[in-house]
XYZ file of C-alpha atoms in Angstrom:
566
model
C 5.251 4.477 1.720
C 6.711 6.990 4.129
C 10.464 7.515 4.280
C 12.145 5.457 6.996
C 15.150 6.720 8.972
C 17.194 4.051 10.754
C 20.584 5.626 11.464
C 21.777 5.306 15.047
C 23.781 8.481 15.509
C 23.536 11.519 17.737
C 22.814 14.037 14.959
C 19.899 11.979 13.636
C 18.523 11.506 17.141
C 18.744 15.209 17.962
C 16.972 16.136 14.723
C 14.241 13.596 15.441
C 13.731 14.828 19.001
C 12.757 18.247 17.652
C 9.580 16.482 16.520
C 9.011 14.613 19.784
C 5.895 14.405 21.895
C 7.697 15.666 24.960
C 5.493 14.116 27.679
C 6.366 10.731 26.170
C 10.061 11.472 26.662
C 9.534 11.733 30.413
C 8.163 8.182 30.373
C 10.922 6.593 28.320
C 13.600 8.247 30.436
C 12.395 6.150 33.356
C 12.833 3.000 31.263
C 16.245 4.087 29.986
C 17.714 5.387 33.232
C 15.397 4.603 36.146
C 15.408 8.348 36.908
C 11.976 9.678 37.921
C 12.967 13.332 38.276
C 11.044 14.245 35.125
C 7.753 13.038 36.615
C 7.118 16.449 38.144
C 4.807 19.345 37.406
C 7.499 21.156 35.409
C 7.232 18.438 32.766
C 3.488 17.886 33.006
C 1.565 18.539 29.787
C -2.130 19.236 29.432
C -4.702 17.805 27.088
C -5.787 20.588 24.722
C -8.919 19.414 22.903
C -9.399 22.669 21.047
C -6.219 22.558 18.970
C -4.785 19.088 19.449
C -1.655 20.496 21.132
C -0.631 17.524 23.224
C 2.463 19.367 24.451
C 0.255 22.061 25.961
C 1.728 24.231 28.729
C 5.187 22.646 28.585
C 7.734 25.453 28.572
C 10.485 25.551 25.970
C 13.208 25.135 28.635
C 11.411 22.062 29.990
C 11.176 20.582 26.493
C 14.872 21.239 25.898
C 15.753 19.502 29.161
C 13.727 16.442 28.190
C 15.370 16.281 24.780
C 18.906 16.602 26.124
C 18.315 13.971 28.802
C 16.936 11.639 26.118
C 19.988 12.146 23.908
C 22.341 11.211 26.747
C 20.210 8.260 27.804
C 19.955 6.920 24.238
C 23.680 7.234 23.637
C 24.263 5.149 26.757
C 21.609 2.636 25.679
C 23.121 2.250 22.217
C 26.486 1.558 23.796
C 25.324 -0.888 26.461
C 22.101 -2.272 25.019
C 20.669 -2.294 28.534
C 17.565 -0.680 29.966
C 16.981 0.210 33.585
C 15.117 -2.362 35.693
C 11.393 -2.488 35.026
C 9.567 0.197 37.051
C 7.881 -1.171 40.167
C 4.126 -0.912 40.610
C 4.259 2.389 42.493
C 6.529 4.013 39.903
C 4.440 2.655 37.046
C 1.291 4.124 38.590
C 3.068 7.446 38.961
C 4.128 7.280 35.309
C 0.625 6.528 34.102
C -0.816 9.383 36.146
C 1.808 11.733 34.743
C 1.178 10.579 31.183
C -2.567 10.963 31.641
C -1.946 14.484 33.066
C -4.173 13.595 36.019
C -4.538 10.768 38.552
C -6.065 7.697 36.969
C -8.957 6.352 39.094
C -7.966 3.324 41.127
C -10.619 1.165 39.481
C -8.872 1.757 36.139
C -5.481 0.545 37.324
C -5.632 -3.052 36.095
C -7.251 -2.022 32.836
C -4.791 0.734 31.909
C -1.827 -1.402 32.942
C -3.082 -4.047 30.534
C -3.497 -1.478 27.744
C 0.014 -0.189 28.343
C 1.307 -3.642 27.306
C 4.829 -3.287 28.658
C 5.262 -7.041 28.311
C 4.536 -6.921 24.585
C 1.597 -6.297 22.312
C 0.710 -9.992 22.305
C -1.267 -9.410 25.492
C -3.458 -6.928 23.577
C -4.679 -9.601 21.173
C -8.381 -10.164 21.936
C -8.776 -13.590 23.450
C -5.363 -13.538 25.122
C -5.619 -15.560 28.322
C -8.777 -17.403 27.230
C -8.109 -21.106 26.782
C -10.567 -23.305 24.907
C -10.552 -27.072 24.944
C -9.315 -28.016 21.447
C -12.059 -30.578 20.908
C -14.749 -28.156 22.072
C -13.312 -25.355 19.927
C -13.378 -27.578 16.858
C -17.108 -28.090 17.322
C -17.935 -24.387 17.478
C -18.211 -23.681 13.759
C -18.884 -19.931 13.448
C -20.148 -17.757 10.620
C -19.173 -14.078 10.595
C -21.006 -11.547 8.448
C -18.695 -8.863 7.075
C -14.984 -8.664 6.273
C -14.483 -5.127 7.481
C -12.525 -4.026 10.528
C -14.600 -6.035 13.053
C -15.123 -9.128 10.916
C -11.426 -9.529 10.150
C -10.634 -9.057 13.828
C -13.116 -11.746 14.851
C -11.605 -14.065 12.266
C -8.113 -13.549 13.683
C -9.340 -14.288 17.200
C -11.227 -17.450 16.228
C -8.357 -18.760 14.119
C -5.913 -18.389 17.005
C -8.379 -20.178 19.301
C -8.812 -23.126 16.915
C -12.462 -22.351 16.170
C -13.479 -23.134 12.567
C -15.100 -20.144 10.865
C -16.215 -18.604 7.618
C -16.601 -14.900 6.835
C -19.396 -13.911 4.469
C -18.677 -10.693 2.559
C -21.026 -9.121 0.017
C -18.231 -7.100 -1.618
C -15.372 -8.475 -3.760
C -12.735 -7.251 -1.283
C -12.122 -6.825 2.439
C -12.215 -3.459 4.191
C -15.903 -2.773 4.779
C -16.511 0.953 4.988
C -12.973 1.624 3.719
C -13.753 -0.380 0.591
C -17.147 1.189 -0.047
C -16.402 4.839 0.718
C -14.146 6.178 -2.029
C -15.345 9.782 -2.200
C -12.693 12.502 -2.614
C -11.101 13.425 0.700
C -12.313 10.326 2.548
C -10.165 9.771 5.632
C -10.375 8.601 9.230
C -11.135 11.065 12.044
C -9.174 9.163 14.682
C -5.357 9.311 14.893
C -3.958 6.212 13.237
C -1.888 5.431 16.299
C -5.281 4.481 17.758
C -7.201 3.649 14.589
C -5.335 0.397 14.050
C -5.402 -2.916 15.829
C -3.560 -2.586 19.133
C -1.603 -5.758 18.366
C -0.794 -4.572 14.820
C 0.444 -1.033 15.403
C 2.496 0.662 12.704
C 5.191 3.233 13.279
C 5.195 4.489 9.690
C 1.659 5.683 8.983
C 2.100 8.352 6.277
C -0.476 10.700 7.835
C -1.738 11.518 11.307
C -5.225 10.754 9.957
C -4.914 8.377 7.028
C -6.928 8.666 3.805
C -9.118 5.823 2.562
C -6.624 4.089 0.235
C -4.067 3.772 3.051
C -6.638 2.299 5.425
C -7.895 -0.147 2.803
C -4.328 -1.316 2.201
C -3.868 -1.802 5.949
C -6.870 -4.119 6.216
C -5.849 -5.975 3.053
C -2.447 -6.578 4.623
C -4.099 -7.868 7.790
C -6.160 -10.359 5.786
C -2.981 -11.577 4.092
C -0.817 -11.753 7.218
C -3.342 -13.788 9.205
C -4.389 -16.055 6.333
C -8.023 -14.945 6.370
C -8.782 -14.884 2.644
C -9.190 -18.650 2.456
C -12.025 -18.287 4.995
C -13.909 -15.519 3.169
C -16.846 -16.031 0.815
C -16.634 -12.905 -1.330
C -19.560 -11.433 -3.283
C -21.982 -13.380 -1.133
C -24.835 -11.785 0.784
C -26.471 -13.066 3.953
C -30.223 -12.928 3.447
C -31.111 -14.062 6.938
C -30.605 -16.641 9.645
C -32.823 -18.764 11.853
C -32.006 -20.564 15.088
C -32.753 -24.309 15.026
C -33.679 -25.201 18.603
C -33.434 -28.956 18.035
C -29.984 -28.804 16.443
C -28.907 -25.926 18.669
C -27.368 -24.222 15.663
C -27.984 -21.423 13.188
C -29.192 -21.956 9.635
C -27.850 -19.065 7.575
C -29.229 -18.300 4.117
C -26.701 -17.042 1.579
C -27.014 -15.497 -1.865
C -23.781 -15.793 -3.876
C -23.450 -13.344 -6.755
C -24.935 -14.966 -9.838
C -25.597 -18.229 -8.052
C -28.395 -20.080 -6.347
C -29.208 -19.457 -2.707
C -27.791 -21.908 -0.215
C -27.913 -22.520 3.511
C -24.990 -23.144 5.845
C -25.091 -24.273 9.455
C -23.103 -22.823 12.349
C -23.047 -23.152 16.122
C -22.357 -19.430 16.494
C -23.350 -16.492 14.333
C -21.537 -13.143 14.500
C -22.742 -9.979 12.807
C -19.882 -7.636 11.960
C -21.751 -5.573 9.377
C -21.085 -2.258 11.101
C -23.268 0.823 11.040
C -21.744 2.830 8.194
C -22.653 0.725 5.186
C -26.225 1.515 4.113
C -26.557 5.043 2.669
C -29.364 7.190 4.001
C -31.192 9.472 1.606
C -33.279 12.394 2.870
C -37.057 12.267 2.823
C -37.501 14.927 0.154
C -40.248 14.981 -2.455
C -39.078 14.222 -5.988
C -35.735 12.762 -5.001
C -35.830 10.391 -8.006
C -36.958 13.099 -10.415
C -33.651 14.852 -11.081
C -32.560 14.466 -14.698
C -28.804 14.649 -14.201
C -26.327 12.457 -12.331
C -27.226 12.035 -8.653
C -25.481 9.821 -6.124
C -24.692 9.350 -2.451
C -21.178 10.037 -1.180
C -20.921 6.438 0.057
C -21.492 5.214 -3.510
C -19.434 7.858 -5.299
C -19.877 7.796 -9.080
C -16.341 8.313 -10.345
C -17.573 8.317 -13.943
C -19.140 11.739 -13.385
C -16.751 14.553 -14.248
C -17.484 17.546 -11.996
C -15.184 19.914 -13.835
C -17.124 23.017 -14.847
C -20.377 21.634 -13.436
C -22.980 23.266 -11.221
C -23.027 20.947 -8.219
C -25.613 20.796 -5.467
C -24.605 19.045 -2.244
C -27.260 18.057 0.269
C -25.915 17.521 3.791
C -23.102 18.863 5.954
C -22.036 15.846 8.000
C -18.583 14.328 8.292
C -18.403 12.980 4.735
C -19.641 16.238 3.219
C -17.079 18.296 5.101
C -14.420 16.017 3.673
C -15.463 15.930 0.021
C -16.829 19.452 -0.508
C -13.398 21.134 -0.236
C -12.053 18.522 -2.657
C -14.669 19.035 -5.387
C -14.833 22.819 -5.032
C -11.605 23.168 -6.995
C -13.139 21.601 -10.121
C -16.797 22.592 -10.070
C -18.036 25.795 -11.677
C -20.230 26.301 -8.622
C -21.089 24.401 -5.465
C -24.247 25.015 -3.451
C -24.244 23.338 -0.047
C -27.627 22.690 1.547
C -27.297 22.672 5.322
C -30.137 21.592 7.560
C -28.263 21.478 10.875
C -24.709 22.768 11.371
C -22.255 20.618 13.297
C -19.507 21.371 15.766
C -15.986 20.967 14.497
C -12.921 19.801 16.390
C -10.108 22.121 15.293
C -7.285 19.824 14.182
C -4.406 21.647 12.474
C -2.625 18.410 11.526
C -5.723 16.738 10.035
C -4.317 16.620 6.502
C -0.635 16.680 7.420
C 1.900 13.988 6.683
C 3.855 12.556 9.595
C 7.468 13.674 9.503
C 10.036 10.892 9.013
C 11.624 12.051 12.277
C 8.475 11.032 14.153
C 8.572 7.626 12.515
C 12.164 7.335 13.701
C 11.184 7.994 17.311
C 8.357 5.473 17.157
C 10.606 2.790 15.682
C 13.975 3.386 17.336
C 13.412 4.809 20.824
C 12.453 2.089 23.338
C 8.892 2.359 24.661
C 8.207 5.586 22.716
C 5.367 4.058 20.686
C 3.982 2.318 23.786
C 3.674 5.511 25.821
C 2.620 7.766 22.948
C -0.261 5.412 22.161
C -1.118 5.254 25.855
C -1.221 9.052 26.063
C -3.576 9.304 23.084
C -5.689 6.436 24.406
C -6.214 8.070 27.789
C -6.567 11.580 26.370
C -9.200 10.560 23.813
C -11.032 8.051 25.990
C -11.421 10.067 29.178
C -10.250 13.509 28.089
C -13.575 14.688 26.608
C -15.732 13.269 29.401
C -15.465 16.394 31.535
C -17.483 18.229 28.897
C -20.448 15.856 29.304
C -21.212 15.933 33.015
C -24.071 18.188 34.022
C -23.284 20.615 36.834
C -26.632 21.754 38.325
C -24.949 24.801 39.832
C -23.709 26.071 36.456
C -25.723 29.161 35.564
C -25.712 28.616 31.765
C -27.127 25.130 31.369
C -28.894 26.189 28.188
C -25.442 26.907 26.749
C -23.382 24.020 28.149
C -23.652 21.304 30.845
C -20.796 22.752 32.920
C -18.228 25.534 33.014
C -15.490 23.590 31.191
C -17.904 22.698 28.400
C -18.978 26.334 28.228
C -15.367 27.436 27.819
C -14.836 24.853 25.094
C -17.958 25.998 23.242
C -16.841 29.615 23.443
C -13.426 28.677 22.047
C -14.930 26.852 19.066
C -17.344 29.708 18.413
C -14.350 32.041 18.343
C -12.620 29.607 16.002
C -15.593 29.938 13.630
C -15.453 33.730 13.845
C -11.706 33.800 13.239
C -12.083 31.524 10.240
C -14.990 33.509 8.803
C -13.274 36.899 9.115
C -15.600 39.632 7.905
C -18.191 37.025 6.878
C -20.096 37.274 10.149
C -23.150 35.849 8.403
C -21.192 32.715 7.593
C -19.890 32.313 11.144
C -23.445 32.555 12.440
C -24.753 30.066 9.878
C -22.242 27.326 10.721
C -22.511 27.699 14.507
C -24.831 25.078 16.069
C -27.383 26.002 18.728
C -26.941 22.810 20.779
C -24.305 21.651 23.267
C -20.884 20.832 21.869
C -21.219 17.195 22.911
C -24.725 16.820 21.502
C -23.359 15.178 18.354
C -20.060 13.763 17.204
C -17.704 16.587 16.304
C -16.113 16.809 12.855
C -12.384 17.222 12.325
C -11.371 20.471 10.629
C -8.047 22.122 9.847
C -9.611 25.367 8.645
C -10.448 24.156 5.155
C -14.215 24.050 5.764
C -14.868 27.765 6.144
C -12.053 28.524 3.726
C -14.068 26.608 1.129
C -17.397 28.203 2.034
C -15.846 31.650 1.632
C -14.965 31.007 -2.006
C -16.920 33.139 -4.494
C -18.363 30.141 -6.348
C -19.447 28.270 -3.186
C -22.777 29.040 -1.511
C -24.048 27.827 1.842
C -27.819 27.496 1.587
C -29.676 27.214 4.892
C -33.163 27.526 3.454
C -35.000 24.213 3.545
C -35.606 22.092 0.448
C -39.216 21.721 -0.653
C -38.544 19.265 -3.443
C -36.072 17.994 -5.988
C -37.068 18.855 -9.551
C -35.984 17.629 -12.982
C -33.412 20.432 -13.169
C -32.398 20.964 -9.573
C -33.908 22.002 -6.259
C -36.864 24.129 -5.204
C -36.489 25.676 -1.745
C -39.305 26.168 0.734
C -39.193 29.852 -0.168
C -39.893 29.027 -3.809
C -36.436 29.639 -5.265
C -35.560 27.434 -8.264
C -31.896 26.392 -8.212
C -30.525 24.597 -11.265
C -27.747 21.993 -11.061
C -25.912 19.628 -13.350
C -25.105 17.146 -10.567
C -26.623 16.372 -7.152
C -24.579 14.723 -4.414
C -26.103 13.459 -1.169
C -23.850 13.646 1.877
C -26.614 12.577 4.226
C -24.961 9.789 6.173
C -26.020 6.233 6.861
C -28.889 4.253 8.320
C -26.799 3.798 11.431
C -29.776 3.027 13.696
C -31.346 0.398 11.439
C -29.203 -2.472 12.625
C -28.589 -5.544 10.483
C -30.848 -4.459 7.629
C -31.802 -6.020 5.298
C -31.036 -9.364 7.017
C -33.895 -11.140 8.792
C -32.719 -12.858 11.976
C -35.045 -15.308 13.771
C -34.352 -16.612 17.267
C -36.112 -19.096 19.536
C -39.723 -19.649 18.597
C -39.162 -17.924 15.270
C -39.206 -14.444 16.810
C -37.792 -11.851 14.432
C -35.010 -9.709 15.833
C -36.486 -6.478 14.458
C -39.891 -7.370 15.920
C -38.243 -7.984 19.296
C -36.654 -4.549 19.079
C -39.865 -2.900 17.880
C -37.967 0.163 16.732
C -35.789 0.386 19.851
C -32.624 -1.562 19.138
C -30.751 -2.566 22.265
C -28.604 -5.449 23.476
C -26.599 -6.551 26.487
C -23.300 -4.641 26.182
C -24.448 -3.965 22.632
C -23.512 -7.574 21.804
C -26.113 -10.201 22.774
C -29.907 -10.575 22.840
C -32.201 -12.829 24.899
C -33.731 -15.662 22.865
C -30.980 -15.458 20.247
C -28.465 -18.044 21.535
C -24.876 -17.739 20.351
C -25.744 -14.754 18.187
C -23.379 -11.842 18.676
C -23.240 -8.318 17.298
C -20.077 -6.319 16.867
C -20.619 -2.568 16.615
C -24.153 -3.249 17.810
C -26.796 -1.008 19.411
C -25.480 1.879 21.516
C -21.823 1.099 20.835
C -21.189 3.821 18.267
C -18.843 6.334 19.864
C -19.858 10.003 19.881
C -17.250 11.987 21.785
C -14.393 9.702 22.738
C -12.265 6.666 22.089
C -11.535 4.443 19.091
C -14.075 2.118 17.514
C -11.302 -0.412 16.912
C -10.726 -0.632 20.669
C -14.464 -1.227 21.117
C -14.347 -4.048 18.575
C -11.363 -5.612 20.296
C -13.286 -5.643 23.574
C -16.288 -7.212 21.810
C -14.168 -9.925 20.172
C -12.579 -10.770 23.534
C -16.011 -10.996 25.164
C -17.424 -13.197 22.389
C -14.575 -15.706 22.577
C -14.981 -15.885 26.348
C -18.688 -16.741 26.210
C -19.811 -20.237 27.068
C -22.997 -21.757 25.760
C -25.357 -23.111 28.418
C -27.131 -25.401 26.003
């Protein structure tokens, strides 16, 4: 657990403010003093996607002025215990615009004011404001599939609403993807200020981007705090479900580990199985032929000692870029097979711990955590959107959709060249030939190319013809021998709800209804499948912006607010 500083003295405060997110200080000064003089261009930051510098373009004198004003305001607050009157609507709008570094569209006003949660995080709980008749709620027995991030959230929401529910979980523990993925270097690619439930924020995350064990512990603690474990059927798999039109309910077939199949009935059925749970292996001839240990990163075989081994890694997606630098220190050699390079998002603090001084600001300075989260929320939700909009007048549409996106691409290409140094061949090999926003970017703090430059690490861009008993044969006929093969080839993210078979009205199968083109209203509901809801469903996986936890909170709120017409 990270060190916690609690002292209320000027020296501690001044030391902590050296670590401050300065645009946030401008916001809290309004709450502490009522003074809006810092809501001017001199104290206006800019969102810097390329290096994560959220204090961008703030001068050192301006930062010093914000810090000194905060010291004086906090000393007064500690003495009196009183804040300035709550900002009026006009001032609050001005504050939000300043924090967002640009005017927030008028149609966003109600939404962003809600997300700001100045009246307390309770209003951020999905389902807040939705009142169900107690008797009606008691008759809405619901079955949720999955005890990961979305399933636990749905359980919290239903429990607060008085709706009886059970969560079916195939694993022996909660956590979903954070339980299953235990490969070396596994961590989140969203700042934990956002990758956490909005109503269960923490001010003492140990890292900016937490590793897997920390995230698993977070979701375990959520299950304990909200009393969810008594509602979870662990080590039980959902085989399928069918809608009973006469009973207007779902019959859900379960397979407990080591037990006989059984069927449970529910008025509502919620899939919270996610998209990052079923490993995807490449379609390569001979994939089962290899004589040594071979496994997917999502099912990491910790019994395999990689020390001194010749390791072949197939794939260069997010997981691979996380575990390859970790295993390179032990392996005798690592050969990385890359089919398509991906764009990285340069993130210097990706592996860094959060300084105790930052925890102090989040915990002790009024409204600091509120506005810092708001800044990240706006910056990551809308910040990248300018790089997606096609400008027909831009003269390099083959390179980028608009001028801003072109500048961003050029900056990342230079980042690759700077990282590669005299290895121009390497810089060229890792640079994609598609638009920056064509795929989800991968966080990098420089360790990726640093690893590829090592003498015992090889980036192989020649295609694989087949896997052999001893290794890999390339399409050019080269025979490469390995002791271990690791597949970092992602998940079957587009094959929703497999292997469950879901039948709606008239016995229609969900996958037949989709016919290879999975889609749903808001990614949540389907015609002819009454009271069946999907969290993290079709077309809801984020690519360039936002937090998937926020998406799930919106889905849970929507689901609770639905009313059956039958």
